[in-house]
mmCIF file of C-alpha atoms and ligand atoms in Angstrom:
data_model
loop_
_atom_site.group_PDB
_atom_site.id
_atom_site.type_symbol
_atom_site.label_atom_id
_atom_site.label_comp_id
_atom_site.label_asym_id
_atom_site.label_seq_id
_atom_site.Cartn_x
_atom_site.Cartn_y
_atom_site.Cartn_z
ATOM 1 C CA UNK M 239 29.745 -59.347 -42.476
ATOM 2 C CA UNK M 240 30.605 -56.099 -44.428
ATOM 3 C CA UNK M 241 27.193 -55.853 -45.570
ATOM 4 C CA UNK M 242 25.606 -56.244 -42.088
ATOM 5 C CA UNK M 243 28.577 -53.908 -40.845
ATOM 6 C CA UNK M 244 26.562 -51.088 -43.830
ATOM 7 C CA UNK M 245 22.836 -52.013 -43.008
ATOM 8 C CA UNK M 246 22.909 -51.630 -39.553
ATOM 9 C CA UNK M 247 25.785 -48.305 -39.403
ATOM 10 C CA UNK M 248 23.530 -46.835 -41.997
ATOM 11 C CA UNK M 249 20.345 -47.283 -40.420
ATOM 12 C CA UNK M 250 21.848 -45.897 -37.084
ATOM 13 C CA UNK M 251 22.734 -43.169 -38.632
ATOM 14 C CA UNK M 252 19.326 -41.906 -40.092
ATOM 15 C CA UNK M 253 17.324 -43.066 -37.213
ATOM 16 C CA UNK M 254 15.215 -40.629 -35.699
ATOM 17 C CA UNK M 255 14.275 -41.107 -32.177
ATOM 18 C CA UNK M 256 15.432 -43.307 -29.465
ATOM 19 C CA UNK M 257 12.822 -45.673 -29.462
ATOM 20 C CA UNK M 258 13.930 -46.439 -32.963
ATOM 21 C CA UNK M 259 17.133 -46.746 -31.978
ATOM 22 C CA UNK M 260 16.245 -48.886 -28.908
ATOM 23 C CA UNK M 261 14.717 -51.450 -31.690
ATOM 24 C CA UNK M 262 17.900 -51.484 -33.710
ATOM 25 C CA UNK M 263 19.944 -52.136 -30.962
ATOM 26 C CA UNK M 264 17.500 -54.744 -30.038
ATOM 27 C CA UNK M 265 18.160 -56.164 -33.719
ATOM 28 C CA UNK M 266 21.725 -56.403 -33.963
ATOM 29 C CA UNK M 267 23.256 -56.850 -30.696
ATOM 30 C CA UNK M 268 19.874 -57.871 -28.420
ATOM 31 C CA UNK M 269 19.799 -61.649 -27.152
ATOM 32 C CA UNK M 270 18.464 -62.770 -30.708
ATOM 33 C CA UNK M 271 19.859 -60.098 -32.874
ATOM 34 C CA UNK M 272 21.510 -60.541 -36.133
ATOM 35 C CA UNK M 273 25.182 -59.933 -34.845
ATOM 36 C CA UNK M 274 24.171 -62.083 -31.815
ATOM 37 C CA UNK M 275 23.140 -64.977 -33.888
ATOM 38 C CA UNK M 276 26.211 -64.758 -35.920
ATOM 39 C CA UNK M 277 28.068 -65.359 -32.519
ATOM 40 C CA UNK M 278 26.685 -68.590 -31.914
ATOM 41 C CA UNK M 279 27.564 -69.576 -35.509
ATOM 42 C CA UNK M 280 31.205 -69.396 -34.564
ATOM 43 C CA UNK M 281 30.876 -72.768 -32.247
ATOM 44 C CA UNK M 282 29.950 -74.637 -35.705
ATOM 45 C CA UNK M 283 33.289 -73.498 -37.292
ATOM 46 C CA UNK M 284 36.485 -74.812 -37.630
ATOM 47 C CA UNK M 285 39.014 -73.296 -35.375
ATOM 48 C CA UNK M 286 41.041 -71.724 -38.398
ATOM 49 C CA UNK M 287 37.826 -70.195 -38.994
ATOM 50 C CA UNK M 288 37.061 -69.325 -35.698
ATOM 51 C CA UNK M 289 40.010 -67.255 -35.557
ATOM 52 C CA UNK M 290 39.367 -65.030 -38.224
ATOM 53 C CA UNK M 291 35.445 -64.515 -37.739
ATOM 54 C CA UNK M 292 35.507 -64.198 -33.513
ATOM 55 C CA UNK M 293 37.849 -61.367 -33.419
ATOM 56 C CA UNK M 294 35.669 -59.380 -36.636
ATOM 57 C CA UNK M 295 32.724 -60.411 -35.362
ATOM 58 C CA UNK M 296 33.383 -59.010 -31.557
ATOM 59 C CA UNK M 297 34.934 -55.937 -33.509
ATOM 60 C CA UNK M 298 31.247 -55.470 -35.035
ATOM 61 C CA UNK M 299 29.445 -55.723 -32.221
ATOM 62 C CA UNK M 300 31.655 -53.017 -30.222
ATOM 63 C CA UNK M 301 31.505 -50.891 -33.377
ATOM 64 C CA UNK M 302 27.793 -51.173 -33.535
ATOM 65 C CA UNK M 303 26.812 -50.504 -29.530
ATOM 66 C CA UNK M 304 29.345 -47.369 -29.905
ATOM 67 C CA UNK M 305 27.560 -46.041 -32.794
ATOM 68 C CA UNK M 306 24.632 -46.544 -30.527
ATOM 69 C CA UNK M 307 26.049 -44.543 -27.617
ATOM 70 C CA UNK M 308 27.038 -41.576 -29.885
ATOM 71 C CA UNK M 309 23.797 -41.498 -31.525
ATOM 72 C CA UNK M 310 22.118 -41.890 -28.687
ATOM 73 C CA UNK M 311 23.799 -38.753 -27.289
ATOM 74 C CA UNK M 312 23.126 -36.815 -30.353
ATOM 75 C CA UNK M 313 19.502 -37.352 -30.425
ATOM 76 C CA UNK M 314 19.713 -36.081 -26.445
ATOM 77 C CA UNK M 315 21.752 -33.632 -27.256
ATOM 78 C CA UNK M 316 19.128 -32.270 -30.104
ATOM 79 C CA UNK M 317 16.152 -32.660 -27.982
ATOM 80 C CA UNK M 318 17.669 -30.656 -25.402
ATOM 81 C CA UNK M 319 18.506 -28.051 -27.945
ATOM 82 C CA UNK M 320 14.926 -28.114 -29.155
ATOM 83 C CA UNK M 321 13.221 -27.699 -25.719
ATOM 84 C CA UNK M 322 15.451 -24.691 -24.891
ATOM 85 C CA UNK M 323 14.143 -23.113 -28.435
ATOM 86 C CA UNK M 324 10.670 -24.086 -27.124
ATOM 87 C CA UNK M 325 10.228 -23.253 -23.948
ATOM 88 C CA UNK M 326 11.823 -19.693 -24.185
ATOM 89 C CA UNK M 327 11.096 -17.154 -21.649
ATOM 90 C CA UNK M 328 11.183 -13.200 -21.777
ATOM 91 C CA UNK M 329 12.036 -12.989 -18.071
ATOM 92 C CA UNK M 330 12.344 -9.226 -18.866
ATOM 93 C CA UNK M 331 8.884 -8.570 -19.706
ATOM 94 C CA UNK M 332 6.736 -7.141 -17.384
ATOM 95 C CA UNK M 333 4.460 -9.205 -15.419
ATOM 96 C CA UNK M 334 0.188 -8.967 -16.086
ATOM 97 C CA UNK M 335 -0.912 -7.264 -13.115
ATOM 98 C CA UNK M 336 -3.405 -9.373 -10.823
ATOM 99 C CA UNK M 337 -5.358 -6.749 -8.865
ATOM 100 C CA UNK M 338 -6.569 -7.777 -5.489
ATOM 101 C CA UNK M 339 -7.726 -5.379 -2.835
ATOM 102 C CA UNK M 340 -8.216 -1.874 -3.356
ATOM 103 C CA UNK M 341 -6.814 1.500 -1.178
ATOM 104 C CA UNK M 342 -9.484 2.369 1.134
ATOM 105 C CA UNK M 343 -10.534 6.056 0.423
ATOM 106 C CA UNK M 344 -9.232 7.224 3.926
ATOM 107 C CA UNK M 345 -5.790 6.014 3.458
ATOM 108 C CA UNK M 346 -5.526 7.522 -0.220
ATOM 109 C CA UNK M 347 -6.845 10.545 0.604
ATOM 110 C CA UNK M 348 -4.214 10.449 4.179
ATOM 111 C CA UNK M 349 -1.561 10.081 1.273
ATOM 112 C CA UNK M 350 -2.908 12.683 -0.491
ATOM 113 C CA UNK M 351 -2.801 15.195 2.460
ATOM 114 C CA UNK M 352 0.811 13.938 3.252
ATOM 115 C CA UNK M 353 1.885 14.500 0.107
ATOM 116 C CA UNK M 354 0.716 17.943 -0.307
ATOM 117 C CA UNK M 355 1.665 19.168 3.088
ATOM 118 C CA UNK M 356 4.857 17.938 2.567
ATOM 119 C CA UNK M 357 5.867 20.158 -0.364
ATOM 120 C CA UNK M 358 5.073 22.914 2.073
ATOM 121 C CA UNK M 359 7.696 22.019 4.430
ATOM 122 C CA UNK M 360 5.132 19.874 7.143
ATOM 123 C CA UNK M 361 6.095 16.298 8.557
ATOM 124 C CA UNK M 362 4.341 14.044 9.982
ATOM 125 C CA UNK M 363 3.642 13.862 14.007
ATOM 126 C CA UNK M 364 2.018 10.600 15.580
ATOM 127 C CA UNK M 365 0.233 10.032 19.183
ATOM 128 C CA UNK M 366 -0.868 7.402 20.828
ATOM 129 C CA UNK M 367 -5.058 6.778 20.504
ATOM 130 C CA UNK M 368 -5.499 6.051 23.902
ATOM 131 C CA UNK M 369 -4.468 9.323 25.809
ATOM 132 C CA UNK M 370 -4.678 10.778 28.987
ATOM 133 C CA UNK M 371 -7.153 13.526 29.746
ATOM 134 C CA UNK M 372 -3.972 15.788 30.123
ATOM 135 C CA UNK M 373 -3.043 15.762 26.673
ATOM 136 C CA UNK M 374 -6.275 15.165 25.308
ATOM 137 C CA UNK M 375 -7.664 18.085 27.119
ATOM 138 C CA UNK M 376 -5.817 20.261 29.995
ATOM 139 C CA UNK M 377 -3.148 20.744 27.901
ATOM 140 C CA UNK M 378 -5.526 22.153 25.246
ATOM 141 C CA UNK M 379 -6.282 24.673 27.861
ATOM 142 C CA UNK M 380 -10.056 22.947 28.771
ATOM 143 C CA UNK M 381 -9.431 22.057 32.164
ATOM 144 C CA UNK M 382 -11.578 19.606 34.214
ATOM 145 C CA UNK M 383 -15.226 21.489 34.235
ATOM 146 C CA UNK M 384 -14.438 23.350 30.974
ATOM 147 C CA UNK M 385 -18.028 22.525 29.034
ATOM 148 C CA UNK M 386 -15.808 21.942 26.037
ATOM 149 C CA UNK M 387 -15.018 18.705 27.684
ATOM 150 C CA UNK M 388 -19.173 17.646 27.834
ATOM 151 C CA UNK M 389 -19.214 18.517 23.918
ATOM 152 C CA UNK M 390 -16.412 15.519 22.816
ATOM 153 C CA UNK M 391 -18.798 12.572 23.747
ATOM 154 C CA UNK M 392 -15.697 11.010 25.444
ATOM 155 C CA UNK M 393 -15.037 7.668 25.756
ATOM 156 C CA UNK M 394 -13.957 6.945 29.072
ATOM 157 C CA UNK M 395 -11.423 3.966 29.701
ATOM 158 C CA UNK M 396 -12.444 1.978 32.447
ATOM 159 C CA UNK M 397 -9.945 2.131 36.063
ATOM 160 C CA UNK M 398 -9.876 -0.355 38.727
ATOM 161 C CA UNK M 399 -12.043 -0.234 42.009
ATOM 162 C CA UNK M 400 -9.700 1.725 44.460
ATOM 163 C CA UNK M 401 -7.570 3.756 41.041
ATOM 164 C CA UNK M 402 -8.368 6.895 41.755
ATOM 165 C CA UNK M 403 -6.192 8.391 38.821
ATOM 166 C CA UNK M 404 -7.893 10.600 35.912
ATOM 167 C CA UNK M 405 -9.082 8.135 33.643
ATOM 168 C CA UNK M 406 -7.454 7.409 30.195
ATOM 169 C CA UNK M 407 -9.475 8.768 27.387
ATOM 170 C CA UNK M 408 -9.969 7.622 23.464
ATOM 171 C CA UNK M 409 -8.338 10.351 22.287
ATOM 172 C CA UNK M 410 -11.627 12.537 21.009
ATOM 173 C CA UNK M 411 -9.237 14.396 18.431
ATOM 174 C CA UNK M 412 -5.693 14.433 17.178
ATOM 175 C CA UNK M 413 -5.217 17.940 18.803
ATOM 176 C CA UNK M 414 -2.981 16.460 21.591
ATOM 177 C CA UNK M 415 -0.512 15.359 18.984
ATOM 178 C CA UNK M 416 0.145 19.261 19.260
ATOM 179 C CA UNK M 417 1.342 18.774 22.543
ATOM 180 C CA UNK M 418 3.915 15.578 22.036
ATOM 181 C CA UNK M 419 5.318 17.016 18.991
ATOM 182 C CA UNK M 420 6.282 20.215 21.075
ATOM 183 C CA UNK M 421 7.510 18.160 24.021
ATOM 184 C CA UNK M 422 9.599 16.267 21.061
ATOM 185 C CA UNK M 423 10.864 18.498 18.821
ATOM 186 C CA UNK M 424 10.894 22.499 20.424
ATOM 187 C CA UNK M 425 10.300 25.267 18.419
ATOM 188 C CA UNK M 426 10.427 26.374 15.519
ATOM 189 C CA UNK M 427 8.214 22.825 13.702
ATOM 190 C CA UNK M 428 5.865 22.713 11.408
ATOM 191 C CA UNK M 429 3.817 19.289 11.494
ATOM 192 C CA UNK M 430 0.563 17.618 10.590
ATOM 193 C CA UNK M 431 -0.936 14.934 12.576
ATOM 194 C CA UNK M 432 -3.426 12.715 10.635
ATOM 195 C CA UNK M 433 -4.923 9.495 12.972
ATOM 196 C CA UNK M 434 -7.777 7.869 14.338
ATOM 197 C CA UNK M 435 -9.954 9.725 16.758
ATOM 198 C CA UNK M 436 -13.316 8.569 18.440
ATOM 199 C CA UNK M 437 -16.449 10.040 19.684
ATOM 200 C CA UNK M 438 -19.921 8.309 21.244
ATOM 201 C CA UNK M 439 -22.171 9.540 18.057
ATOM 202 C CA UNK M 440 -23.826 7.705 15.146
ATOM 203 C CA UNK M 441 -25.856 8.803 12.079
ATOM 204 C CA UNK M 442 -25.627 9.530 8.704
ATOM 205 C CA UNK M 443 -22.160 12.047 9.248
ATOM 206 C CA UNK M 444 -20.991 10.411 12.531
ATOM 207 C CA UNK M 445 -19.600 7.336 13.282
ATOM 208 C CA UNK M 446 -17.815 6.085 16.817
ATOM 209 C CA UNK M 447 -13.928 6.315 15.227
ATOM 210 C CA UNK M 448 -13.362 8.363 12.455
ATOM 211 C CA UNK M 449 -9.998 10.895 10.799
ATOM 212 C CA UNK M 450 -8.783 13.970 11.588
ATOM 213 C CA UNK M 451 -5.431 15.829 10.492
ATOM 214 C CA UNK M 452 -3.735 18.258 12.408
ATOM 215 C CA UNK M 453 -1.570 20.873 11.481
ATOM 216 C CA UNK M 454 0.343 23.268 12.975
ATOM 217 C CA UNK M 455 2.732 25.240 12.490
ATOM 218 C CA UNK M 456 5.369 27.391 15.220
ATOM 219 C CA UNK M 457 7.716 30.436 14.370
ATOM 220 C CA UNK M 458 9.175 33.768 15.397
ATOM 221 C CA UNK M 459 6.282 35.735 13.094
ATOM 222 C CA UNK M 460 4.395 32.816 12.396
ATOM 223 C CA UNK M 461 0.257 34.468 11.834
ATOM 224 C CA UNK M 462 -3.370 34.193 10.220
ATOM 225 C CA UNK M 463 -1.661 35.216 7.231
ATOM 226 C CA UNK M 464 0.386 32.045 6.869
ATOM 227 C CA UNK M 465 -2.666 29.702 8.166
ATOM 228 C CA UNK M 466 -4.769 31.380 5.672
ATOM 229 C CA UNK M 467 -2.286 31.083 2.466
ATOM 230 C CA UNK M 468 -1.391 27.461 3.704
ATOM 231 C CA UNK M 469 -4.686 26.211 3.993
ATOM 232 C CA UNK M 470 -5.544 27.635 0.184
ATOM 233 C CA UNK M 471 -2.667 26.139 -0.912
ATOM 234 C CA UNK M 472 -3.896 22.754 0.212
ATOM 235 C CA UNK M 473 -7.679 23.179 -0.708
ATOM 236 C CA UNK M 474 -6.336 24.047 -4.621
ATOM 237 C CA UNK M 475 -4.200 21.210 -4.336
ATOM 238 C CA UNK M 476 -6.217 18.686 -3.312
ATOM 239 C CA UNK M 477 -9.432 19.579 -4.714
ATOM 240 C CA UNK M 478 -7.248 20.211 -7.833
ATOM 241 C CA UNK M 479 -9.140 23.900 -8.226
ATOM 242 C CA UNK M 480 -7.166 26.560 -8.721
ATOM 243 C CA UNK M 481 -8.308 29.856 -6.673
ATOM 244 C CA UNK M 482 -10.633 27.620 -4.816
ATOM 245 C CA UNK M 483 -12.489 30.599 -3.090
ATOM 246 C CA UNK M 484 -12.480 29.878 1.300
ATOM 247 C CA UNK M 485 -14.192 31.706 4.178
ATOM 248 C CA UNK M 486 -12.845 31.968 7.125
ATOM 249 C CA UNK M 487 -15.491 32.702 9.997
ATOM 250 C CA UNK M 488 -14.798 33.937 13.606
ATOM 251 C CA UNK M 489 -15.468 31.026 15.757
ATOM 252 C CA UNK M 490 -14.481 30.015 19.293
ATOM 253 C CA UNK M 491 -11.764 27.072 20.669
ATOM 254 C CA UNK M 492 -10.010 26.648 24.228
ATOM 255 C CA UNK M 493 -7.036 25.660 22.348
ATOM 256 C CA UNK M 494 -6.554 28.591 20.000
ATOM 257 C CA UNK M 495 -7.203 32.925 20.213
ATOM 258 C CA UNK M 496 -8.096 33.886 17.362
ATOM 259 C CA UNK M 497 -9.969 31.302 15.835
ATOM 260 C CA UNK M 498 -11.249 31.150 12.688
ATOM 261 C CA UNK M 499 -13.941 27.632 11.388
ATOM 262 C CA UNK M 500 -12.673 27.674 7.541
ATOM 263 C CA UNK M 501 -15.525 27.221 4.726
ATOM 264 C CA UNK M 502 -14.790 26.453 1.087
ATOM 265 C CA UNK M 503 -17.179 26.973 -1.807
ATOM 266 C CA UNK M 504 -19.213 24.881 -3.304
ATOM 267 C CA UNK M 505 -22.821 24.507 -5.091
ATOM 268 C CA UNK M 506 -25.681 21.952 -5.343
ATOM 269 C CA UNK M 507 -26.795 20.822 -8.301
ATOM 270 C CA UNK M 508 -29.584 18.130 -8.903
ATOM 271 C CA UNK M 509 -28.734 17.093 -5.460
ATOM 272 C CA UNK M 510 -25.078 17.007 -6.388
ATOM 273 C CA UNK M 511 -22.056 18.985 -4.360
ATOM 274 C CA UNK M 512 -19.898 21.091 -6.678
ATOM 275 C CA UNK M 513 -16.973 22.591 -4.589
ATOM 276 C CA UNK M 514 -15.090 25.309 -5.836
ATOM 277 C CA UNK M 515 -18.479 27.098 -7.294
ATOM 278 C CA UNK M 516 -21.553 28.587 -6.439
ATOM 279 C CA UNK M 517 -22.443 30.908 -3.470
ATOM 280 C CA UNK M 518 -22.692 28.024 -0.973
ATOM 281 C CA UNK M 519 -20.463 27.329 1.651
ATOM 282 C CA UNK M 520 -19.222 23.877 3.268
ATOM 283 C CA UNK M 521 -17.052 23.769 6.930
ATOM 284 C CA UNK M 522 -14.315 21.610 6.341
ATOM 285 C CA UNK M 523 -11.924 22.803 9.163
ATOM 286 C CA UNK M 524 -11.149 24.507 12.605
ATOM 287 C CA UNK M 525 -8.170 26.536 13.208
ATOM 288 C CA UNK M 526 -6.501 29.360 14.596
ATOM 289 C CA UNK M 527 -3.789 31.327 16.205
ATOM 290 C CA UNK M 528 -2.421 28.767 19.227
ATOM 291 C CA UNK M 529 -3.433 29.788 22.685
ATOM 292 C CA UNK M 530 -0.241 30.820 24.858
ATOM 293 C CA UNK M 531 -1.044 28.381 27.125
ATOM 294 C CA UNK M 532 -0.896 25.347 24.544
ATOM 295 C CA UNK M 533 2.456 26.577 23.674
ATOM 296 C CA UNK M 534 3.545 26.080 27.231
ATOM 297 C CA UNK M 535 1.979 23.551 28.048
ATOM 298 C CA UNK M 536 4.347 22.140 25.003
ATOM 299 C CA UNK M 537 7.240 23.567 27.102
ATOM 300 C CA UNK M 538 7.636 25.986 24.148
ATOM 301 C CA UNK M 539 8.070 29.943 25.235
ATOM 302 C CA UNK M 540 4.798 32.109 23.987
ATOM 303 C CA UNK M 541 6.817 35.346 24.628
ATOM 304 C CA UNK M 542 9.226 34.544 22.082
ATOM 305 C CA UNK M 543 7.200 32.056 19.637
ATOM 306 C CA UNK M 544 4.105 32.139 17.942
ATOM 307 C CA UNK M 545 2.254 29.267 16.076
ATOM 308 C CA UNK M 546 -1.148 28.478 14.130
ATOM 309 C CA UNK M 547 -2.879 25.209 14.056
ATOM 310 C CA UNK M 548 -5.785 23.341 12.310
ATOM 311 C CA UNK M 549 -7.851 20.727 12.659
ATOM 312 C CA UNK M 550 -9.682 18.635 9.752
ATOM 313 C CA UNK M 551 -11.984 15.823 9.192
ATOM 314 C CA UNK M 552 -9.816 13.284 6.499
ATOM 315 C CA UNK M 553 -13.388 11.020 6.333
ATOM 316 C CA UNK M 554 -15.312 14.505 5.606
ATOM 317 C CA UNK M 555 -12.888 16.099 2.855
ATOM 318 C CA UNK M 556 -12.740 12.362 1.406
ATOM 319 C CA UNK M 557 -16.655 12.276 1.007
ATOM 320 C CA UNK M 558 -16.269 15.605 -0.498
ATOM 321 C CA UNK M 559 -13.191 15.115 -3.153
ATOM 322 C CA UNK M 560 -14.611 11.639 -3.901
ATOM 323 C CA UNK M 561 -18.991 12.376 -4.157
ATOM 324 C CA UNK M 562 -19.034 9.311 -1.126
ATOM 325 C CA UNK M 563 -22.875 10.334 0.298
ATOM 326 C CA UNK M 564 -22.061 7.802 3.649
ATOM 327 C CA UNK M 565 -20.060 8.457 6.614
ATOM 328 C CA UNK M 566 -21.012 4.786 7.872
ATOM 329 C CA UNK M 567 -20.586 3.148 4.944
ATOM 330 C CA UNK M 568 -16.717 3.671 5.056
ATOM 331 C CA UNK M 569 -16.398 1.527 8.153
ATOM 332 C CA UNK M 570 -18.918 -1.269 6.707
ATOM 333 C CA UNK M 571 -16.198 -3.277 5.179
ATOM 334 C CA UNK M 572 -18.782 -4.356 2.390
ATOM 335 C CA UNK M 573 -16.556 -5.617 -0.784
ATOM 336 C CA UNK M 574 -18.898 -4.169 -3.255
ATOM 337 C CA UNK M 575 -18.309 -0.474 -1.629
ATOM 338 C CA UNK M 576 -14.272 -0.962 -1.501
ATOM 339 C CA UNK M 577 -14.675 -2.420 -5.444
ATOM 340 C CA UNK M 578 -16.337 0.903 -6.165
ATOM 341 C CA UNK M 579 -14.574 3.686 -4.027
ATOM 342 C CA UNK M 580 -10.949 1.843 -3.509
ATOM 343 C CA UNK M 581 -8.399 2.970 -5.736
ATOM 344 C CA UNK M 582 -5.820 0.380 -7.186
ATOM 345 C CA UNK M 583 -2.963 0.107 -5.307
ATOM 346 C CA UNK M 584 -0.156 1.217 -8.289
ATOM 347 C CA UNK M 585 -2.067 4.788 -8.230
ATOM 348 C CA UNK M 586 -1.081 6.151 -4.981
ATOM 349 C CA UNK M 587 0.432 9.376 -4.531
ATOM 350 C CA UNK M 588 3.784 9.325 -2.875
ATOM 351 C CA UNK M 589 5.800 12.021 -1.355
ATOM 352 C CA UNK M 590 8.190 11.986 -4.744
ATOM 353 C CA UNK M 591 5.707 11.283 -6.975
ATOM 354 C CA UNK M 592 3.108 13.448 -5.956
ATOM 355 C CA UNK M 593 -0.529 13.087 -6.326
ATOM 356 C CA UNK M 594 -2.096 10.687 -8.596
ATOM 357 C CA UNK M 595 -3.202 11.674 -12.079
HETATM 358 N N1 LIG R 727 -9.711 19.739 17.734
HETATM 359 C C1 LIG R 727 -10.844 20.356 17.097
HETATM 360 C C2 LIG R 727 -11.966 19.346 16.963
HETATM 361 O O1 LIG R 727 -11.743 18.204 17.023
HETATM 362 C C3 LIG R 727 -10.475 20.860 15.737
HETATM 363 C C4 LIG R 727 -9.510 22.001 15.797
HETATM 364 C C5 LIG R 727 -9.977 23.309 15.872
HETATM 365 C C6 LIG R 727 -8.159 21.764 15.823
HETATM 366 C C7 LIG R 727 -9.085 24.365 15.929
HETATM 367 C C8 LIG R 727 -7.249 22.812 15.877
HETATM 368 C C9 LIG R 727 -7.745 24.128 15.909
HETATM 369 O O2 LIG R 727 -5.929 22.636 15.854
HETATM 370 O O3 LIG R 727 -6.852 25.147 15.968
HETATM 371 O O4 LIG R 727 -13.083 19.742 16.797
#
């Protein structure tokens, strides 16, 4: 019995898995193992000798199935140990980047304006799209048979039979946001306004919605000399040109007196646009100082305030930053254009990190 006691503690001992030690169980203490068999021996015996062998005999067996347990618990124990040694994560590194969509080139380029007006002080305004001809126009100081009003291509919104009020308008350009952010905030404010705006025209440069950003700006000695420096400021910033040269030419709006369209310089080369060189010239903006009767119609004072505002195409200076030939194509929605002129969405400029390198 010792020497069955030795075989089988042994070979529990150096067993190696626990289907290995599943088979020794099954050898020593299963139906027909070897301590098993010894068991049925004891009915041949004597009782004498029945006394001495039961009691060593059940003693085995116990000793055997707890050797079992413990090993058994071991081997878990170590295969535990070796799957958490295995299967070790980093969960500190940095996940791989799966890009998906892209930034549309208006909404970077929005970002881009933000950013930069914001270091100069400007927030940012919102309207509604769909305005009434108030804000959109009278306010502006074009009232009803003003020919200013034929030159928007309006789109009208449609009234009842019998609804005789002025009709809501899309709102043609973000100009009116002048007149809410004056109602909102009083004097003095300095604001841009970038949004949707729509027009009834279509070609190569035109398309039914398209951006605009206003800006304006109201002080006590608020003039052209600020609205000049300002809008240099921005050109160099965002065309990333320092002394970017700009023309400002006399020019004509209901909304401002003086007004001033606002050039900047550029070239063509092999059918290419250069800005910031050569003796041409390319409009990018309307502007001027604000018409006294904007200010009031803002509820704003024009004996004691003064103020200059600007309006700019975003889709226009995006073309022009970003060599985009296409007005139309922006609004196509075709993957392969976003793939080429979207930017990735970890490169955006932010108002604290400032434009994008
Ligand atoms: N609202 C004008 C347009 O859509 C642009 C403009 C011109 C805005 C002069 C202004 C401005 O604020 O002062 O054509």
């Amino acid at each position: 019995m010792d020497a069955l006691r030795q075989k089988y503690i042994d070979a529990i001992a150096n067993v190696a898995d626990e289907a290995a030690l599943e088979d020794l169980r099954v050898a020593a203490v299963g139906k027909k193992g070897e301590v098993s068999l010894k068991m049925r021996e004891l009915g041949k015996m004597t009782p004498e000798e029945r006394q001495v062998a039961g009691p060593k005999l059940n003693a085995l067996k116990d000793e055997i199935n707890s050797a079992i347990a413990a090993k058994k618990a071991a081997l878990a124990d170590a295969a535990l140990d070796e799957r958490l040694r295995s299967e070790w994560l980093d969960v500190t590194l940095p996940s791989r980047t799966r890009p998906r969509g892209t930034i549309h080139p208006v909404s970077q380029v929005t970002e881009e304006v933000a950013a930069i007006f914001a270091d100069m002080g400007f927030k940012v305004a919102e309207g509604p799209q769909i305005e009434n001809d108030w804000y959109n126009f009278d306010a502006l100081n074009i009232p009803p048979h003003h020919p200013a009003r034929q030159e928007f291509d309006t789109f009208y919104m449609n009234r009842k039979e019998g609804d005789n009020r002025p009709p809501h308008v899309l709102r043609t350009h973000t100009s009116p946001v002048q007149i809410r952010a004056m109602e909102k905030t009083g004097a003095p404010i300095r604001v841009i306004a970038p949004g949707r705006v729509y027009r009834s025209d279509y070609d190569q440069t035109h398309t039914p919605m398209f951006h605009q950003v206003e800006g304006m700006a109201i002080g006590k000695d608020i003039s052209m000399a600020n609205l000049k420096w300002v809008l240099e400021e921005f050109f160099a910033a965002f065309f990333e040109i320092d002394g970017i040269k700009t023309r400002f030419r006399a020019s004509h709006f209901p909304f401002t007196e003086p007004s001033a369209e606002v050039d900047i310089q550029c070239s063509w080369v092999d059918g290419q646009l250069r800005i910031g060189e050569g003796d041409g010239w390319m409009e990018v903006l309307g502007s001027g100082m604000m018409h006294p009767k904007v200010l009031q119609a803002g509820g704003i004072d024009p004996d004691k305030w003064q103020g200059f505002a600007f309006g700019m195409g975003i889709d226009r200076i995006a073309m022009l930053k970003y060599g985009i030939p296409d007005l139309r194509a922006f609004f196509d929605s075709d993957l392969r254009w976003l793939r080429h002129y979207g930017f990735s969405a970890l490169d955006m400029p932010t108002l604290h990190g400032g434009l994008s390198g």
